[in-house]
mmCIF file of C-alpha atoms and ligand atoms in Angstrom:
data_model
loop_
_atom_site.group_PDB
_atom_site.id
_atom_site.type_symbol
_atom_site.label_atom_id
_atom_site.label_comp_id
_atom_site.label_asym_id
_atom_site.label_seq_id
_atom_site.Cartn_x
_atom_site.Cartn_y
_atom_site.Cartn_z
ATOM 1 C CA UNK A 1 -0.016 0.368 -0.081
ATOM 2 C CA UNK A 2 1.402 3.193 -0.963
ATOM 3 C CA UNK A 3 -0.073 6.748 -1.259
ATOM 4 C CA UNK A 4 0.341 10.183 -0.766
ATOM 5 C CA UNK A 5 -1.923 12.861 1.002
ATOM 6 C CA UNK A 6 -1.261 16.458 0.448
ATOM 7 C CA UNK A 7 -3.767 19.023 2.199
ATOM 8 C CA UNK A 8 -2.125 22.521 2.669
ATOM 9 C CA UNK A 9 -4.868 24.565 3.358
ATOM 10 C CA UNK A 10 -5.291 25.717 7.011
ATOM 11 C CA UNK A 11 -8.696 25.145 7.709
ATOM 12 C CA UNK A 12 -11.139 26.744 10.236
ATOM 13 C CA UNK A 13 -14.370 25.056 10.358
ATOM 14 C CA UNK A 14 -17.769 26.274 12.399
ATOM 15 C CA UNK A 15 -20.183 28.349 13.651
ATOM 16 C CA UNK A 16 -17.971 31.797 13.871
ATOM 17 C CA UNK A 17 -15.234 30.075 11.747
ATOM 18 C CA UNK A 18 -14.343 33.452 10.083
ATOM 19 C CA UNK A 19 -14.610 35.943 13.081
ATOM 20 C CA UNK A 20 -13.047 34.021 15.422
ATOM 21 C CA UNK A 21 -9.949 32.776 13.435
ATOM 22 C CA UNK A 22 -9.598 35.882 10.960
ATOM 23 C CA UNK A 23 -6.896 37.582 12.213
ATOM 24 C CA UNK A 24 -4.558 35.063 10.553
ATOM 25 C CA UNK A 25 -5.573 36.997 7.367
ATOM 26 C CA UNK A 26 -3.277 39.453 8.619
ATOM 27 C CA UNK A 27 -0.116 37.418 8.162
ATOM 28 C CA UNK A 28 -0.645 37.510 4.158
ATOM 29 C CA UNK A 29 -0.360 41.570 3.617
ATOM 30 C CA UNK A 30 -2.185 44.824 3.482
ATOM 31 C CA UNK A 31 -4.125 44.956 0.299
ATOM 32 C CA UNK A 32 -6.672 42.414 -0.658
ATOM 33 C CA UNK A 33 -9.265 41.932 -3.470
ATOM 34 C CA UNK A 34 -12.618 40.330 -2.184
ATOM 35 C CA UNK A 35 -13.881 38.479 -5.320
ATOM 36 C CA UNK A 36 -17.611 37.712 -4.715
ATOM 37 C CA UNK A 37 -20.776 37.697 -6.141
ATOM 38 C CA UNK A 38 -24.046 39.527 -5.162
ATOM 39 C CA UNK A 39 -25.478 37.083 -2.360
ATOM 40 C CA UNK A 40 -22.463 37.550 -0.126
ATOM 41 C CA UNK A 41 -23.951 41.062 1.075
ATOM 42 C CA UNK A 42 -27.121 38.700 2.012
ATOM 43 C CA UNK A 43 -25.826 35.861 4.254
ATOM 44 C CA UNK A 44 -23.731 37.947 6.762
ATOM 45 C CA UNK A 45 -20.181 36.843 5.142
ATOM 46 C CA UNK A 46 -19.197 40.006 3.549
ATOM 47 C CA UNK A 47 -20.038 41.774 6.633
ATOM 48 C CA UNK A 48 -18.057 39.243 8.566
ATOM 49 C CA UNK A 49 -15.245 39.562 6.205
ATOM 50 C CA UNK A 50 -15.414 43.238 5.923
ATOM 51 C CA UNK A 51 -14.834 43.630 9.723
ATOM 52 C CA UNK A 52 -12.227 41.128 10.297
ATOM 53 C CA UNK A 53 -10.181 43.047 7.498
ATOM 54 C CA UNK A 54 -10.859 46.298 8.896
ATOM 55 C CA UNK A 55 -9.566 45.323 12.244
ATOM 56 C CA UNK A 56 -6.396 44.330 10.875
ATOM 57 C CA UNK A 57 -6.018 47.322 8.855
ATOM 58 C CA UNK A 58 -6.157 45.820 6.098
ATOM 59 C CA UNK A 59 -7.019 47.616 2.559
ATOM 60 C CA UNK A 60 -9.369 45.887 0.216
ATOM 61 C CA UNK A 61 -11.496 46.418 -2.981
ATOM 62 C CA UNK A 62 -14.823 44.498 -3.273
ATOM 63 C CA UNK A 63 -14.982 42.831 -6.925
ATOM 64 C CA UNK A 64 -18.354 41.420 -6.568
ATOM 65 C CA UNK A 65 -18.971 40.795 -10.496
ATOM 66 C CA UNK A 66 -18.045 37.245 -10.432
ATOM 67 C CA UNK A 67 -20.766 35.495 -11.931
ATOM 68 C CA UNK A 68 -21.885 31.484 -11.770
ATOM 69 C CA UNK A 69 -19.417 29.357 -14.015
ATOM 70 C CA UNK A 70 -16.366 32.233 -14.219
ATOM 71 C CA UNK A 71 -15.378 32.449 -17.680
ATOM 72 C CA UNK A 72 -12.144 33.836 -19.342
ATOM 73 C CA UNK A 73 -13.986 37.557 -19.913
ATOM 74 C CA UNK A 74 -14.532 37.950 -16.484
ATOM 75 C CA UNK A 75 -10.793 37.019 -15.941
ATOM 76 C CA UNK A 76 -10.048 39.594 -18.506
ATOM 77 C CA UNK A 77 -12.078 41.993 -16.895
ATOM 78 C CA UNK A 78 -10.470 41.378 -13.411
ATOM 79 C CA UNK A 79 -7.202 41.752 -14.591
ATOM 80 C CA UNK A 80 -7.482 44.929 -16.276
ATOM 81 C CA UNK A 81 -8.376 46.453 -13.334
ATOM 82 C CA UNK A 82 -6.090 45.033 -10.420
ATOM 83 C CA UNK A 83 -2.930 44.543 -12.627
ATOM 84 C CA UNK A 84 -1.539 48.043 -11.778
ATOM 85 C CA UNK A 85 -2.060 47.698 -8.405
ATOM 86 C CA UNK A 86 0.324 45.566 -5.958
ATOM 87 C CA UNK A 87 -2.324 43.195 -4.242
ATOM 88 C CA UNK A 88 -0.909 40.906 -1.604
ATOM 89 C CA UNK A 89 -3.778 38.370 -1.668
ATOM 90 C CA UNK A 90 -7.338 37.430 -2.700
ATOM 91 C CA UNK A 91 -10.376 36.265 -0.935
ATOM 92 C CA UNK A 92 -12.742 34.033 -2.940
ATOM 93 C CA UNK A 93 -15.880 34.488 -0.817
ATOM 94 C CA UNK A 94 -19.043 32.921 -2.126
ATOM 95 C CA UNK A 95 -19.594 29.293 -3.669
ATOM 96 C CA UNK A 96 -17.536 27.685 -5.933
ATOM 97 C CA UNK A 97 -17.643 30.470 -8.255
ATOM 98 C CA UNK A 98 -15.672 33.098 -6.641
ATOM 99 C CA UNK A 99 -13.102 30.928 -4.791
ATOM 100 C CA UNK A 100 -12.454 29.295 -8.510
ATOM 101 C CA UNK A 101 -11.777 32.551 -9.939
ATOM 102 C CA UNK A 102 -9.779 34.051 -7.292
ATOM 103 C CA UNK A 103 -7.288 31.108 -7.947
ATOM 104 C CA UNK A 104 -7.391 31.843 -11.340
ATOM 105 C CA UNK A 105 -7.033 35.579 -10.913
ATOM 106 C CA UNK A 106 -4.234 34.816 -8.499
ATOM 107 C CA UNK A 107 -2.421 33.174 -10.857
ATOM 108 C CA UNK A 108 -2.694 35.813 -13.506
ATOM 109 C CA UNK A 109 -1.571 38.454 -11.125
ATOM 110 C CA UNK A 110 1.450 36.263 -10.137
ATOM 111 C CA UNK A 111 2.544 35.939 -13.594
ATOM 112 C CA UNK A 112 1.822 38.821 -15.619
ATOM 113 C CA UNK A 113 2.898 37.925 -18.923
ATOM 114 C CA UNK A 114 0.715 34.685 -19.010
ATOM 115 C CA UNK A 115 -2.173 34.666 -21.469
ATOM 116 C CA UNK A 116 -5.562 33.919 -19.724
ATOM 117 C CA UNK A 117 -6.084 30.449 -21.582
ATOM 118 C CA UNK A 118 -2.646 29.517 -20.246
ATOM 119 C CA UNK A 119 -4.179 29.473 -16.835
ATOM 120 C CA UNK A 120 -5.265 25.820 -17.737
ATOM 121 C CA UNK A 121 -1.505 24.882 -18.421
ATOM 122 C CA UNK A 122 0.016 24.597 -15.084
ATOM 123 C CA UNK A 123 3.204 23.977 -16.619
ATOM 124 C CA UNK A 124 3.643 27.368 -17.706
ATOM 125 C CA UNK A 125 3.936 29.009 -14.235
ATOM 126 C CA UNK A 126 4.780 28.159 -10.921
ATOM 127 C CA UNK A 127 3.362 30.822 -8.689
ATOM 128 C CA UNK A 128 0.236 32.258 -7.314
ATOM 129 C CA UNK A 129 -0.993 34.980 -4.988
ATOM 130 C CA UNK A 130 -2.230 33.682 -1.497
ATOM 131 C CA UNK A 131 -5.849 32.519 -1.711
ATOM 132 C CA UNK A 132 -8.215 32.803 1.282
ATOM 133 C CA UNK A 133 -11.287 31.021 0.613
ATOM 134 C CA UNK A 134 -14.371 31.443 1.988
ATOM 135 C CA UNK A 135 -17.528 29.438 0.809
ATOM 136 C CA UNK A 136 -21.005 29.928 0.905
ATOM 137 C CA UNK A 137 -22.670 26.938 -0.613
ATOM 138 C CA UNK A 138 -21.444 23.270 0.654
ATOM 139 C CA UNK A 139 -20.442 21.517 -2.543
ATOM 140 C CA UNK A 140 -17.608 22.054 -4.271
ATOM 141 C CA UNK A 141 -14.965 21.847 -1.614
ATOM 142 C CA UNK A 142 -13.087 24.521 -3.467
ATOM 143 C CA UNK A 143 -11.870 25.779 -0.002
ATOM 144 C CA UNK A 144 -9.967 22.564 0.327
ATOM 145 C CA UNK A 145 -8.857 21.799 -3.297
ATOM 146 C CA UNK A 146 -5.804 22.884 -5.753
ATOM 147 C CA UNK A 147 -9.106 23.252 -8.542
ATOM 148 C CA UNK A 148 -10.411 26.221 -10.450
ATOM 149 C CA UNK A 149 -12.914 25.324 -13.132
ATOM 150 C CA UNK A 150 -12.833 28.166 -15.621
ATOM 151 C CA UNK A 151 -15.174 28.310 -19.030
ATOM 152 C CA UNK A 152 -13.483 29.257 -21.927
ATOM 153 C CA UNK A 153 -14.506 31.563 -24.506
ATOM 154 C CA UNK A 154 -16.132 28.490 -26.373
ATOM 155 C CA UNK A 155 -18.353 27.575 -23.472
ATOM 156 C CA UNK A 156 -16.271 24.732 -22.550
ATOM 157 C CA UNK A 157 -15.144 23.947 -19.192
ATOM 158 C CA UNK A 158 -11.710 23.237 -18.224
ATOM 159 C CA UNK A 159 -9.767 23.404 -14.996
ATOM 160 C CA UNK A 160 -6.520 23.233 -13.353
ATOM 161 C CA UNK A 161 -5.039 22.525 -10.171
ATOM 162 C CA UNK A 162 -1.614 21.751 -8.586
ATOM 163 C CA UNK A 163 0.260 21.962 -5.548
ATOM 164 C CA UNK A 164 0.870 25.933 -5.042
ATOM 165 C CA UNK A 165 -3.026 26.207 -6.234
ATOM 166 C CA UNK A 166 -4.507 25.491 -2.922
ATOM 167 C CA UNK A 167 -6.325 28.472 -0.805
ATOM 168 C CA UNK A 168 -3.678 29.251 2.161
ATOM 169 C CA UNK A 169 -6.397 29.501 4.815
ATOM 170 C CA UNK A 170 -9.973 28.833 4.514
ATOM 171 C CA UNK A 171 -12.916 29.469 6.612
ATOM 172 C CA UNK A 172 -15.970 27.394 6.432
ATOM 173 C CA UNK A 173 -18.604 28.483 8.513
ATOM 174 C CA UNK A 174 -22.450 26.674 7.898
ATOM 175 C CA UNK A 175 -24.111 29.532 8.983
ATOM 176 C CA UNK A 176 -23.361 31.328 5.548
ATOM 177 C CA UNK A 177 -25.260 28.273 3.743
ATOM 178 C CA UNK A 178 -28.384 29.050 5.458
ATOM 179 C CA UNK A 179 -29.877 31.154 2.520
ATOM 180 C CA UNK A 180 -29.439 28.941 0.208
ATOM 181 C CA UNK A 181 -32.629 28.007 -1.164
ATOM 182 C CA UNK A 182 -33.962 24.610 -1.558
ATOM 183 C CA UNK A 183 -32.925 23.798 -5.254
ATOM 184 C CA UNK A 184 -29.023 25.450 -4.702
ATOM 185 C CA UNK A 185 -29.097 23.166 -1.436
ATOM 186 C CA UNK A 186 -29.731 20.291 -3.341
ATOM 187 C CA UNK A 187 -27.572 20.860 -6.373
ATOM 188 C CA UNK A 188 -24.185 21.865 -4.383
ATOM 189 C CA UNK A 189 -25.019 18.509 -1.770
ATOM 190 C CA UNK A 190 -25.450 16.692 -4.780
ATOM 191 C CA UNK A 191 -21.868 17.881 -6.230
ATOM 192 C CA UNK A 192 -20.550 16.882 -2.800
ATOM 193 C CA UNK A 193 -22.072 13.271 -3.111
ATOM 194 C CA UNK A 194 -20.374 13.085 -6.619
ATOM 195 C CA UNK A 195 -17.240 14.036 -5.546
ATOM 196 C CA UNK A 196 -17.142 11.687 -2.774
ATOM 197 C CA UNK A 197 -18.500 8.890 -4.891
ATOM 198 C CA UNK A 198 -16.053 9.215 -7.889
ATOM 199 C CA UNK A 199 -12.885 9.996 -5.679
ATOM 200 C CA UNK A 200 -13.724 6.285 -4.218
ATOM 201 C CA UNK A 201 -14.214 4.491 -7.522
ATOM 202 C CA UNK A 202 -11.576 7.074 -8.934
ATOM 203 C CA UNK A 203 -8.539 4.958 -10.116
ATOM 204 C CA UNK A 204 -6.398 7.137 -7.832
ATOM 205 C CA UNK A 205 -8.435 6.865 -4.791
ATOM 206 C CA UNK A 206 -6.166 5.490 -1.827
ATOM 207 C CA UNK A 207 -7.447 4.337 2.007
ATOM 208 C CA UNK A 208 -7.900 7.758 3.744
ATOM 209 C CA UNK A 209 -9.787 9.023 0.336
ATOM 210 C CA UNK A 210 -11.893 6.005 0.927
ATOM 211 C CA UNK A 211 -12.651 6.596 4.544
ATOM 212 C CA UNK A 212 -13.613 10.169 4.085
ATOM 213 C CA UNK A 213 -15.423 9.666 1.133
ATOM 214 C CA UNK A 214 -17.666 7.166 3.139
ATOM 215 C CA UNK A 215 -18.490 9.331 5.782
ATOM 216 C CA UNK A 216 -19.274 12.021 3.257
ATOM 217 C CA UNK A 217 -21.839 9.825 1.268
ATOM 218 C CA UNK A 218 -23.473 8.561 4.632
ATOM 219 C CA UNK A 219 -24.162 12.206 5.689
ATOM 220 C CA UNK A 220 -25.277 13.549 2.507
ATOM 221 C CA UNK A 221 -27.687 10.430 2.117
ATOM 222 C CA UNK A 222 -29.013 11.292 5.872
ATOM 223 C CA UNK A 223 -29.236 14.897 5.907
ATOM 224 C CA UNK A 224 -29.430 16.386 2.467
ATOM 225 C CA UNK A 225 -33.059 16.299 2.292
ATOM 226 C CA UNK A 226 -33.738 17.557 5.827
ATOM 227 C CA UNK A 227 -31.572 20.294 5.204
ATOM 228 C CA UNK A 228 -33.402 21.006 1.604
ATOM 229 C CA UNK A 229 -36.344 21.120 3.883
ATOM 230 C CA UNK A 230 -35.349 22.904 7.147
ATOM 231 C CA UNK A 231 -33.248 25.916 5.305
ATOM 232 C CA UNK A 232 -32.393 27.551 8.816
ATOM 233 C CA UNK A 233 -31.417 24.294 10.883
ATOM 234 C CA UNK A 234 -28.050 25.024 11.625
ATOM 235 C CA UNK A 235 -27.323 21.153 12.351
ATOM 236 C CA UNK A 236 -28.374 20.033 9.102
ATOM 237 C CA UNK A 237 -26.467 23.026 7.410
ATOM 238 C CA UNK A 238 -23.498 21.767 9.276
ATOM 239 C CA UNK A 239 -23.287 18.036 8.752
ATOM 240 C CA UNK A 240 -23.724 19.174 4.930
ATOM 241 C CA UNK A 241 -20.850 21.679 5.014
ATOM 242 C CA UNK A 242 -19.161 19.191 6.979
ATOM 243 C CA UNK A 243 -19.641 16.409 3.892
ATOM 244 C CA UNK A 244 -18.880 18.879 1.109
ATOM 245 C CA UNK A 245 -15.536 19.935 3.084
ATOM 246 C CA UNK A 246 -14.679 16.380 3.092
ATOM 247 C CA UNK A 247 -15.420 15.598 -0.548
ATOM 248 C CA UNK A 248 -13.336 18.021 -1.276
ATOM 249 C CA UNK A 249 -10.583 16.720 0.384
ATOM 250 C CA UNK A 250 -11.541 13.510 -1.409
ATOM 251 C CA UNK A 251 -10.886 15.343 -4.791
ATOM 252 C CA UNK A 252 -7.952 17.197 -3.876
ATOM 253 C CA UNK A 253 -5.881 13.418 -3.593
ATOM 254 C CA UNK A 254 -8.121 11.329 -6.453
ATOM 255 C CA UNK A 255 -9.785 13.858 -8.630
ATOM 256 C CA UNK A 256 -12.989 13.539 -10.380
ATOM 257 C CA UNK A 257 -14.084 10.748 -12.765
ATOM 258 C CA UNK A 258 -15.631 10.927 -16.489
ATOM 259 C CA UNK A 259 -18.796 11.682 -14.678
ATOM 260 C CA UNK A 260 -17.833 15.387 -14.156
ATOM 261 C CA UNK A 261 -17.041 15.779 -17.683
ATOM 262 C CA UNK A 262 -20.632 14.683 -18.950
ATOM 263 C CA UNK A 263 -22.533 17.286 -16.823
ATOM 264 C CA UNK A 264 -20.154 20.259 -18.081
ATOM 265 C CA UNK A 265 -21.860 20.815 -21.498
ATOM 266 C CA UNK A 266 -25.562 20.758 -19.669
ATOM 267 C CA UNK A 267 -24.328 23.595 -17.248
ATOM 268 C CA UNK A 268 -22.748 25.826 -20.092
ATOM 269 C CA UNK A 269 -24.660 25.259 -22.553
ATOM 270 C CA UNK A 270 -28.373 24.428 -20.916
ATOM 271 C CA UNK A 271 -27.834 26.448 -17.976
ATOM 272 C CA UNK A 272 -28.462 23.462 -15.444
ATOM 273 C CA UNK A 273 -26.533 24.100 -12.416
ATOM 274 C CA UNK A 274 -23.297 22.102 -12.038
ATOM 275 C CA UNK A 275 -24.211 19.800 -8.978
ATOM 276 C CA UNK A 276 -27.506 18.779 -10.550
ATOM 277 C CA UNK A 277 -25.845 18.442 -14.282
ATOM 278 C CA UNK A 278 -23.220 16.150 -12.788
ATOM 279 C CA UNK A 279 -25.663 14.508 -10.433
ATOM 280 C CA UNK A 280 -27.987 13.088 -13.385
ATOM 281 C CA UNK A 281 -25.233 10.790 -14.939
ATOM 282 C CA UNK A 282 -24.161 9.483 -11.870
ATOM 283 C CA UNK A 283 -26.182 5.962 -11.938
ATOM 284 C CA UNK A 284 -25.376 5.720 -15.735
ATOM 285 C CA UNK A 285 -21.430 6.243 -15.570
ATOM 286 C CA UNK A 286 -21.392 3.850 -12.478
ATOM 287 C CA UNK A 287 -22.922 1.005 -14.258
ATOM 288 C CA UNK A 288 -20.036 1.822 -16.994
ATOM 289 C CA UNK A 289 -17.431 1.639 -14.544
ATOM 290 C CA UNK A 290 -18.718 -1.351 -12.710
ATOM 291 C CA UNK A 291 -18.257 -3.703 -16.039
ATOM 292 C CA UNK A 292 -14.356 -2.919 -15.055
ATOM 293 C CA UNK A 293 -14.270 -2.789 -11.411
ATOM 294 C CA UNK A 294 -17.333 -4.040 -9.973
ATOM 295 C CA UNK A 295 -15.771 -4.330 -6.600
ATOM 296 C CA UNK A 296 -14.906 -0.691 -5.884
ATOM 297 C CA UNK A 297 -18.510 0.354 -7.370
ATOM 298 C CA UNK A 298 -20.135 -2.412 -5.426
ATOM 299 C CA UNK A 299 -18.500 -0.794 -2.039
ATOM 300 C CA UNK A 300 -19.490 2.266 -2.611
ATOM 301 C CA UNK A 301 -23.228 1.606 -3.747
ATOM 302 C CA UNK A 302 -23.584 -0.191 -0.237
ATOM 303 C CA UNK A 303 -23.956 2.672 1.497
ATOM 304 C CA UNK A 304 -27.238 3.159 -0.404
ATOM 305 C CA UNK A 305 -28.237 -0.340 -0.694
ATOM 306 C CA UNK A 306 -27.636 -0.658 -4.251
ATOM 307 C CA UNK A 307 -27.960 1.291 -7.722
ATOM 308 C CA UNK A 308 -31.585 1.437 -7.957
ATOM 309 C CA UNK A 309 -31.471 2.821 -4.373
ATOM 310 C CA UNK A 310 -28.922 5.584 -5.358
ATOM 311 C CA UNK A 311 -31.122 6.045 -8.530
ATOM 312 C CA UNK A 312 -34.117 6.740 -6.108
ATOM 313 C CA UNK A 313 -32.588 8.774 -3.738
ATOM 314 C CA UNK A 314 -31.378 11.316 -6.867
ATOM 315 C CA UNK A 315 -35.147 11.240 -8.141
ATOM 316 C CA UNK A 316 -36.274 12.323 -4.490
ATOM 317 C CA UNK A 317 -34.371 14.867 -4.374
ATOM 318 C CA UNK A 318 -34.868 16.317 -7.808
ATOM 319 C CA UNK A 319 -31.846 15.593 -9.649
ATOM 320 C CA UNK A 320 -33.955 14.779 -12.981
ATOM 321 C CA UNK A 321 -36.456 17.270 -12.516
ATOM 322 C CA UNK A 322 -35.240 19.722 -15.519
ATOM 323 C CA UNK A 323 -37.042 20.608 -18.701
ATOM 324 C CA UNK A 324 -34.421 21.163 -21.208
ATOM 325 C CA UNK A 325 -34.118 20.948 -25.094
ATOM 326 C CA UNK A 326 -31.608 18.487 -26.216
ATOM 327 C CA UNK A 327 -30.639 17.595 -29.768
ATOM 328 C CA UNK A 328 -29.007 14.892 -31.528
ATOM 329 C CA UNK A 329 -26.833 17.379 -32.647
ATOM 330 C CA UNK A 330 -26.067 18.436 -29.203
ATOM 331 C CA UNK A 331 -25.662 14.801 -28.154
ATOM 332 C CA UNK A 332 -23.052 14.233 -30.197
ATOM 333 C CA UNK A 333 -21.123 16.859 -30.032
ATOM 334 C CA UNK A 334 -20.720 16.802 -26.278
ATOM 335 C CA UNK A 335 -20.256 12.702 -26.807
ATOM 336 C CA UNK A 336 -17.272 13.792 -29.189
ATOM 337 C CA UNK A 337 -15.875 15.699 -26.461
ATOM 338 C CA UNK A 338 -16.676 13.516 -23.379
ATOM 339 C CA UNK A 339 -15.352 10.764 -24.686
ATOM 340 C CA UNK A 340 -11.856 11.960 -24.886
ATOM 341 C CA UNK A 341 -11.953 13.974 -21.382
ATOM 342 C CA UNK A 342 -8.808 13.853 -19.577
ATOM 343 C CA UNK A 343 -10.764 12.149 -16.800
ATOM 344 C CA UNK A 344 -10.727 8.950 -18.452
ATOM 345 C CA UNK A 345 -7.268 8.232 -17.386
ATOM 346 C CA UNK A 346 -8.765 7.686 -13.740
ATOM 347 C CA UNK A 347 -11.632 6.217 -14.497
ATOM 348 C CA UNK A 348 -12.697 2.810 -14.865
ATOM 349 C CA UNK A 349 -14.797 1.416 -17.731
ATOM 350 C CA UNK A 350 -14.559 1.741 -21.545
ATOM 351 C CA UNK A 351 -15.922 5.139 -22.505
ATOM 352 C CA UNK A 352 -15.963 5.027 -25.984
ATOM 353 C CA UNK A 353 -18.009 7.664 -28.343
ATOM 354 C CA UNK A 354 -21.054 5.081 -28.618
ATOM 355 C CA UNK A 355 -21.181 4.286 -24.559
ATOM 356 C CA UNK A 356 -20.898 8.087 -23.871
ATOM 357 C CA UNK A 357 -23.708 8.875 -27.004
ATOM 358 C CA UNK A 358 -26.068 6.212 -25.376
ATOM 359 C CA UNK A 359 -25.080 7.931 -21.484
ATOM 360 C CA UNK A 360 -26.567 10.999 -23.056
ATOM 361 C CA UNK A 361 -29.237 9.866 -24.461
ATOM 362 C CA UNK A 362 -30.534 7.982 -21.606
ATOM 363 C CA UNK A 363 -30.091 10.551 -19.430
ATOM 364 C CA UNK A 364 -31.991 12.886 -21.609
ATOM 365 C CA UNK A 365 -35.005 10.396 -21.494
ATOM 366 C CA UNK A 366 -34.858 10.837 -17.919
ATOM 367 C CA UNK A 367 -35.646 14.288 -17.459
ATOM 368 C CA UNK A 368 -38.937 15.600 -16.887
HETATM 369 P P1 LIG B 1 -21.700 29.123 -7.395
HETATM 370 O O1 LIG B 1 -21.770 28.944 -9.101
HETATM 371 O O2 LIG B 1 -20.616 29.563 -6.870
HETATM 372 O O3 LIG B 1 -22.733 29.626 -6.987
HETATM 373 C C1 LIG B 1 -24.404 29.588 -7.565
HETATM 374 C C2 LIG B 1 -25.143 30.448 -7.084
HETATM 375 O O4 LIG B 1 -25.727 30.611 -5.539
HETATM 376 C C3 LIG B 1 -24.765 32.185 -7.650
HETATM 377 O O5 LIG B 1 -26.337 32.935 -8.169
HETATM 378 C C4 LIG B 1 -24.957 32.298 -5.784
HETATM 379 O O6 LIG B 1 -25.252 33.962 -6.186
HETATM 380 C C5 LIG B 1 -25.445 31.879 -5.225
HETATM 381 N N1 LIG B 1 -25.420 31.992 -3.781
HETATM 382 C C6 LIG B 1 -23.905 31.398 -3.094
HETATM 383 N N2 LIG B 1 -24.060 31.297 -1.853
HETATM 384 C C7 LIG B 1 -24.967 31.348 -1.631
HETATM 385 C C8 LIG B 1 -25.827 31.664 -0.161
HETATM 386 N N3 LIG B 1 -25.144 31.559 0.687
HETATM 387 N N4 LIG B 1 -27.240 31.612 -0.355
HETATM 388 C C9 LIG B 1 -27.967 31.865 -1.197
HETATM 389 N N5 LIG B 1 -27.503 32.195 -2.512
HETATM 390 C C10 LIG B 1 -25.869 31.961 -2.807
HETATM 391 O O7 LIG B 1 -22.279 27.452 -6.615
HETATM 392 P P2 LIG B 1 -21.180 26.465 -6.733
HETATM 393 O O8 LIG B 1 -21.711 25.201 -6.848
HETATM 394 O O9 LIG B 1 -20.951 26.658 -5.304
HETATM 395 O O10 LIG B 1 -19.913 26.681 -7.566
HETATM 396 C C11 LIG B 1 -20.161 26.021 -8.462
HETATM 397 C C12 LIG B 1 -18.994 26.122 -9.516
HETATM 398 O O11 LIG B 1 -17.573 25.654 -9.045
HETATM 399 C C13 LIG B 1 -18.912 25.520 -11.030
HETATM 400 O O12 LIG B 1 -18.076 26.760 -11.737
HETATM 401 C C14 LIG B 1 -18.106 24.302 -11.155
HETATM 402 O O13 LIG B 1 -17.337 23.823 -12.447
HETATM 403 C C15 LIG B 1 -17.206 24.700 -9.710
HETATM 404 N N6 LIG B 1 -16.518 23.849 -9.225
HETATM 405 C C16 LIG B 1 -15.250 23.467 -8.832
HETATM 406 C C17 LIG B 1 -14.557 22.699 -7.694
HETATM 407 C C18 LIG B 1 -13.514 22.638 -7.454
HETATM 408 O O14 LIG B 1 -12.799 21.634 -6.955
HETATM 409 N N7 LIG B 1 -12.664 23.924 -7.430
HETATM 410 C C19 LIG B 1 -15.482 21.479 -7.886
HETATM 411 C C20 LIG B 1 -16.509 21.515 -8.258
HETATM 412 C C21 LIG B 1 -17.170 22.525 -8.972
HETATM 413 P P3 LIG B 1 -23.960 34.986 -6.466
HETATM 414 O O15 LIG B 1 -23.154 34.573 -7.605
HETATM 415 O O16 LIG B 1 -24.688 36.383 -6.975
HETATM 416 O O17 LIG B 1 -23.253 35.121 -5.449
HETATM 417 FE FE1 LIG B 2 -17.672 19.471 -8.686
#
């Protein structure tokens, strides 16, 4: 048995995590960018962060134009504004989108000659401005991963991640997630579930990863519906956020499988949120993975009871409840790309063009 575990962020978790431990941010410098969306001003997180920075005497600018599925365009816009300033660190405040955006902007500001499209290619640079991550959703685990997912000018999602692109500090306070509406709670929770399941069945999974994945899966199975129905119940929010953080640590070690690649075009071209778009393929992709490694897939499915029980769970929370128009042309284009995804290197099973195409068709039939 041989494995590596690399998880550099200093992470504070729990009620008051940022307010109580935020003073550590002062070690990162005196000038910051807060990269965020609009919702952070409504869930208490932006106020907490401003208080922490004001108390430390850190100067900051709030860049609140980070949208869902951050793009090259958004990065170009922010780079233009901030390249003339000396920025010591960036706080990514919000869901996965602002946290991922902060990492990509951190790379671009640390490497002024780098073209935006080259953020994907980590061999072209070797540094990033320090990033602080403060999640307000519980799904991506970006606060504990090295990954940043960015959409290119053609609408394709791509990602990067290497040893120096983890956040330096992370503050995960479940209170910030209490304002998430039901469908966002579902989608982000299902993203975390996919991370745990995919990390478990990945060719790169390790014993420690499997331990964390099992815990995350159990927590999501037992608490996601409760969190969806009782949005302001702290206990449920805490369990789901803990699960999503664990699942983030899982993919930081083992990566995601091709299941994630299946969902990307459904998000960027049809507007279905990342977690939901990923979750709708899980049952079908696991079936193909099983053909090569039944043992590992069965082990994870046992936590649900079996494949049908997993599908029933996904159905119950509403993963298949979306009406989208998917043409045969869409299916063909998506299948061409997904059947060449780099995730295939770590995925069991044969996902050739025909198989991938038939999965897209089958899932299309499940949607309503
Ligand atoms: P998100 O795209 O960051 O945010 C989705 C929506 O939720 C936005 O409209 C946002 O509003 C709103 N929102 C955020 N926090 C809220 C809160 N507490 N209450 C109410 N609304 C809130 O969603 P996400 O699922 O967290 O992140 C998805 C992105 O992360 C995708 O681009 C995906 O590809 C990527 N991802 C990254 C990793 C990784 O390891 N780095 C892993 C999986 C996925 P505002 O925009 O107005 O704030
Ligand atoms: Fe994800």
